[in-house]
Amino acid sequence: MTTTPEAGPTEPRIAPLPVGQWPPQMREALAALVPPAPRHPVPGKGADRPKGLNALGVLARYPELTRAFNVFNGHLLFATSLKIRQRELLVLRISALRESPYQWKQHVWIARHEAGMTDEEIARVAEGPDAPGWSDEERALLRAVDELITDARIADGTWRELAEVLDERQLMDLVFSVGAYDTIAMAFRTFGVVLDDDLGGVG
């Protein structure tokens, strides 16, 4: 069993830049998050969601890298062939396994408000694929995360289960989603990204 991440670092290793100090290139880096043909809603300015300013403030120190990654991440957020609920199951499981409180709390909010997940379901993600209550498909998705994190490969049995319900593009999006959000968890933890105030009340 994995516990849900709660506490984060109190001092960053890389201090976030305040918004007023972001370089001009950061505007282009943020715009790269929006794919040419989104499948899922793209939040507008002023959307009632966590702003992620501490994470973005760190990324603002390297806008060229941020732009390159955001092209990839924008696909996974807004153009993925996976359903939002499927994607959030993957991201929450990664966040729990990697004990990444910043990523966990950001995606708890998304899971609740954009994927329609209940608090009970969110907490159950941290228990893993063997927790009672999952559908066969959801159990296979969570198991795929565990296998990719542990062995960098989805096991044959899990792959067969997933291939019965997901097409090839969805399977590819699954693997790349796990890889990308594992990378983000590594970055947040290694850089010491501190929880924003607007994440403090997110369970």
Tab-separated table of C-alpha atoms in Angstrom, residues 91-182:
chain	number	residue	atom	x	y	z
A	91	VAL	CA	-1.034	10.455	-13.003
A	92	LEU	CA	-2.357	10.014	-9.477
A	93	ARG	CA	-0.851	6.537	-9.260
A	94	ILE	CA	2.541	7.850	-10.390
A	95	SER	CA	2.303	10.696	-7.869
A	96	ALA	CA	1.521	8.260	-5.060
A	97	LEU	CA	4.306	5.847	-6.011
A	98	ARG	CA	6.844	8.662	-6.348
A	99	GLU	CA	5.541	10.451	-3.243
A	100	SER	CA	5.257	13.711	-5.146
A	101	PRO	CA	2.912	15.966	-3.125
A	102	TYR	CA	2.938	18.844	-5.615
A	103	GLN	CA	1.874	16.651	-8.510
A	104	TRP	CA	-0.545	14.684	-6.319
A	105	LYS	CA	-2.411	17.769	-5.110
A	106	GLN	CA	-2.550	19.363	-8.557
A	107	HIS	CA	-4.070	16.234	-10.025
A	108	VAL	CA	-6.413	15.602	-7.108
A	109	TRP	CA	-8.007	18.909	-8.093
A	110	ILE	CA	-8.182	17.894	-11.761
A	111	ALA	CA	-9.491	14.433	-10.876
A	112	ARG	CA	-12.289	15.938	-8.796
A	113	HIS	CA	-13.288	18.808	-11.027
A	114	GLU	CA	-12.503	17.586	-14.537
A	115	ALA	CA	-12.572	13.791	-14.313
A	116	GLY	CA	-15.522	13.478	-11.906
A	117	MET	CA	-13.644	11.239	-9.487
A	118	THR	CA	-14.829	10.950	-5.897
A	119	ASP	CA	-12.590	11.475	-2.883
A	120	GLU	CA	-12.953	7.756	-2.107
A	121	GLU	CA	-11.729	6.819	-5.574
A	122	ILE	CA	-8.820	9.254	-5.356
A	123	ALA	CA	-7.711	7.830	-2.003
A	124	ARG	CA	-8.083	4.313	-3.400
A	125	VAL	CA	-5.595	5.099	-6.195
A	126	ALA	CA	-2.873	5.260	-3.546
A	127	GLU	CA	-3.853	1.760	-2.364
A	128	GLY	CA	-3.179	0.478	-5.851
A	129	PRO	CA	-4.664	-1.932	-8.380
A	130	ASP	CA	-5.486	-4.634	-5.823
A	131	ALA	CA	-7.809	-2.405	-3.803
A	132	PRO	CA	-11.453	-3.502	-4.014
A	133	GLY	CA	-13.829	-1.411	-6.118
A	134	TRP	CA	-11.962	-0.971	-9.411
A	135	SER	CA	-13.333	-2.128	-12.731
A	136	ASP	CA	-11.175	-4.593	-14.658
A	137	GLU	CA	-10.049	-1.789	-16.977
A	138	GLU	CA	-9.138	0.570	-14.135
A	139	ARG	CA	-7.273	-2.177	-12.308
A	140	ALA	CA	-5.258	-2.881	-15.457
A	141	LEU	CA	-4.446	0.825	-15.912
A	142	LEU	CA	-3.142	1.111	-12.365
A	143	ARG	CA	-1.215	-2.140	-12.675
A	144	ALA	CA	0.355	-0.855	-15.896
A	145	VAL	CA	1.720	2.150	-14.004
A	146	ASP	CA	3.207	-0.083	-11.310
A	147	GLU	CA	4.826	-2.300	-13.933
A	148	LEU	CA	6.227	0.572	-15.957
A	149	ILE	CA	7.666	2.235	-12.850
A	150	THR	CA	9.160	-1.041	-11.617
A	151	ASP	CA	10.256	-2.731	-14.828
A	152	ALA	CA	9.924	-0.116	-17.618
A	153	ARG	CA	7.571	-2.567	-19.377
A	154	ILE	CA	3.908	-3.475	-19.172
A	155	ALA	CA	3.681	-7.204	-18.475
A	156	ASP	CA	2.125	-9.451	-21.114
A	157	GLY	CA	-1.005	-10.229	-19.111
A	158	THR	CA	-1.700	-6.584	-18.332
A	159	TRP	CA	-1.023	-5.636	-21.951
A	160	ARG	CA	-3.562	-8.211	-23.181
A	161	GLU	CA	-6.189	-6.864	-20.772
A	162	LEU	CA	-5.600	-3.295	-21.878
A	163	ALA	CA	-5.495	-4.184	-25.577
A	164	GLU	CA	-9.042	-5.534	-25.265
A	165	VAL	CA	-10.382	-2.095	-24.305
A	166	LEU	CA	-7.837	0.402	-25.691
A	167	ASP	CA	-6.741	0.943	-29.283
A	168	GLU	CA	-3.107	1.312	-30.351
A	169	ARG	CA	-3.023	5.082	-29.955
A	170	GLN	CA	-4.515	4.875	-26.501
A	171	LEU	CA	-1.909	2.300	-25.510
A	172	MET	CA	0.829	4.580	-26.808
A	173	ASP	CA	-0.626	7.583	-24.974
A	174	LEU	CA	-0.735	5.472	-21.802
A	175	VAL	CA	2.984	4.661	-21.910
A	176	PHE	CA	4.026	8.204	-22.809
A	177	SER	CA	1.763	9.642	-20.101
A	178	VAL	CA	3.403	7.504	-17.447
A	179	GLY	CA	6.861	8.448	-18.707
A	180	ALA	CA	6.098	12.165	-18.821
A	181	TYR	CA	4.486	12.393	-15.405
A	182	ASP	CA	7.199	10.261	-13.856
